[in-house]
Amino acid sequence: MKMAQVKVCFGGTFDPVHCGHLGSATALAKRLKVPVTLLPNRQPAHRAKPGASSKQRLAMLQLATESEGQLLIDSCELARMGPSYTIDTVSSMRAEIGPHGVLIWCLGMDAFAQLHTWHKWRELLQFTHLLILERPGSELPQDAELKAFWQQHQVAELGQLLGGPSGCIASVCLPQFAVSATAIRQAFEQGRTPPATLLPKTVVQYITAQNLYKVENK
Ligand code: ATP
């Protein structure tokens, strides 16, 4: 019998990409034994305009994943005009992989805690599963509707997501990386170079060469 296709996606602003994204995505790829696709958004719907352009954020992702065979990049959200709504991305992915393919959309706990503010958030599960990644210091959802939605759809094990194409929410605790893009941008703003434990050297070199995240660029 032919196995259903499994697609695992990890969306974000990646301004810049860092070891929290990369470490979580590679650990997940190992656990699920499938590559993880990173999807940079063009115009994040819930936050200020990124400090780096779409082209620069994509270039940093390419540098960071050069030697990571299990990490892929999909720039479909960069090519789409207007706000980058996840519902649009997962619905077009569903059309691509067909009704039986397994689609898993990963997001950190901080992002999941705000899910109820996303465009058509309740409809996401018609197209995809959600996989919540534990993140150091992240608060659990507080919104009552979101908590009920989570309880209604949650499954205990990551592996259960592979049993159907969409509709479930799992969470996973991977190696923890206490790093955020905000802290990295602040370091560059203050003229400090963040250590290689926080982001790849090639990305640091790119940020420096492009003079990114300087106060005068704001
Ligand atoms: P910023 O500090 O600018 O808000 P960020 O570090 O949260 O950025 P994003 O690009 O906004 O990075 O995040 C993309 C996705 O990666 C989100 O779902 C977020 O929760 C998740 N994520 C970011 N950092 C980590 C981390 N250290 N561990 C686990 N998940 C993370």
CSV table of C-alpha atoms and ligand atoms in Angstrom, one decimal, residues 10-16 18-21 24 41 47 106-112 118 133-136 138 175-183 185, ligand 1:
chain,number,residue,atom,x,y,z
A,10,PHE,CA,7.1,25.8,10.1
A,11,GLY,CA,6.1,29.4,9.3
A,12,GLY,CA,7.5,32.6,10.7
A,13,THR,CA,9.0,36.0,10.1
A,14,PHE,CA,12.6,34.8,10.5
A,15,ASP,CA,13.8,38.3,11.1
A,16,PRO,CA,16.4,36.8,11.4
A,18,HIS,CA,18.0,31.7,14.6
A,19,CYS,CA,18.9,28.5,16.5
A,20,GLY,CA,15.5,28.3,18.1
A,21,HIS,CA,13.9,27.9,14.6
A,24,SER,CA,13.5,22.9,16.7
A,41,ASN,CA,5.9,35.3,5.6
A,47,ARG,CA,3.2,42.3,14.1
A,106,CYS,CA,4.2,23.8,13.5
A,107,LEU,CA,4.2,26.9,15.7
A,108,GLY,CA,5.8,27.9,19.0
A,109,MET,CA,3.6,28.0,22.1
A,110,ASP,CA,3.8,31.8,22.1
A,111,ALA,CA,2.3,31.9,18.7
A,112,PHE,CA,-0.3,29.2,19.5
A,118,TRP,CA,-5.5,34.7,13.4
A,133,LEU,CA,6.5,23.5,20.0
A,134,GLU,CA,7.3,24.2,23.7
A,135,ARG,CA,9.3,27.4,23.9
A,136,PRO,CA,11.2,28.6,27.0
A,138,SER,CA,6.1,30.9,26.8
A,175,PRO,CA,15.5,20.5,22.9
A,176,GLN,CA,14.9,24.0,24.2
A,177,PHE,CA,16.6,27.1,22.8
A,178,ALA,CA,16.1,30.3,24.9
A,179,VAL,CA,16.5,32.7,22.0
A,180,SER,CA,14.3,35.1,20.1
A,181,ALA,CA,14.7,37.2,17.0
A,182,THR,CA,13.9,40.3,19.1
A,183,ALA,CA,16.9,39.7,21.4
A,185,ARG,CA,17.9,42.4,16.7
B,1,ATP,P1,10.4,37.8,17.4
B,1,ATP,O1,11.3,37.8,18.6
B,1,ATP,O2,10.8,38.8,16.3
B,1,ATP,O3,8.9,37.8,17.7
B,1,ATP,P2,10.7,34.9,17.0
B,1,ATP,O4,12.0,34.6,17.6
B,1,ATP,O5,9.5,34.6,17.9
B,1,ATP,O6,10.7,36.4,16.6
B,1,ATP,P3,9.4,34.2,14.6
B,1,ATP,O7,10.0,34.2,13.2
B,1,ATP,O8,8.4,35.2,14.9
B,1,ATP,O9,10.6,34.2,15.6
B,1,ATP,O10,8.8,32.7,14.9
B,1,ATP,C1,8.4,31.8,14.0
B,1,ATP,C2,7.9,30.6,14.7
B,1,ATP,O11,9.0,30.0,15.5
B,1,ATP,C3,6.8,30.9,15.8
B,1,ATP,O12,5.8,29.9,15.7
B,1,ATP,C4,7.6,30.9,17.1
B,1,ATP,O13,6.7,30.6,18.2
B,1,ATP,C5,8.6,29.8,16.8
B,1,ATP,N1,9.8,30.0,17.6
B,1,ATP,C6,10.6,31.1,17.6
B,1,ATP,N2,11.7,30.9,18.4
B,1,ATP,C7,11.5,29.7,19.0
B,1,ATP,C8,12.3,29.0,20.0
B,1,ATP,N3,13.3,29.5,20.5
B,1,ATP,N4,11.8,27.7,20.3
B,1,ATP,C9,10.7,27.2,19.7
B,1,ATP,N5,9.9,27.9,18.8
B,1,ATP,C10,10.3,29.1,18.4
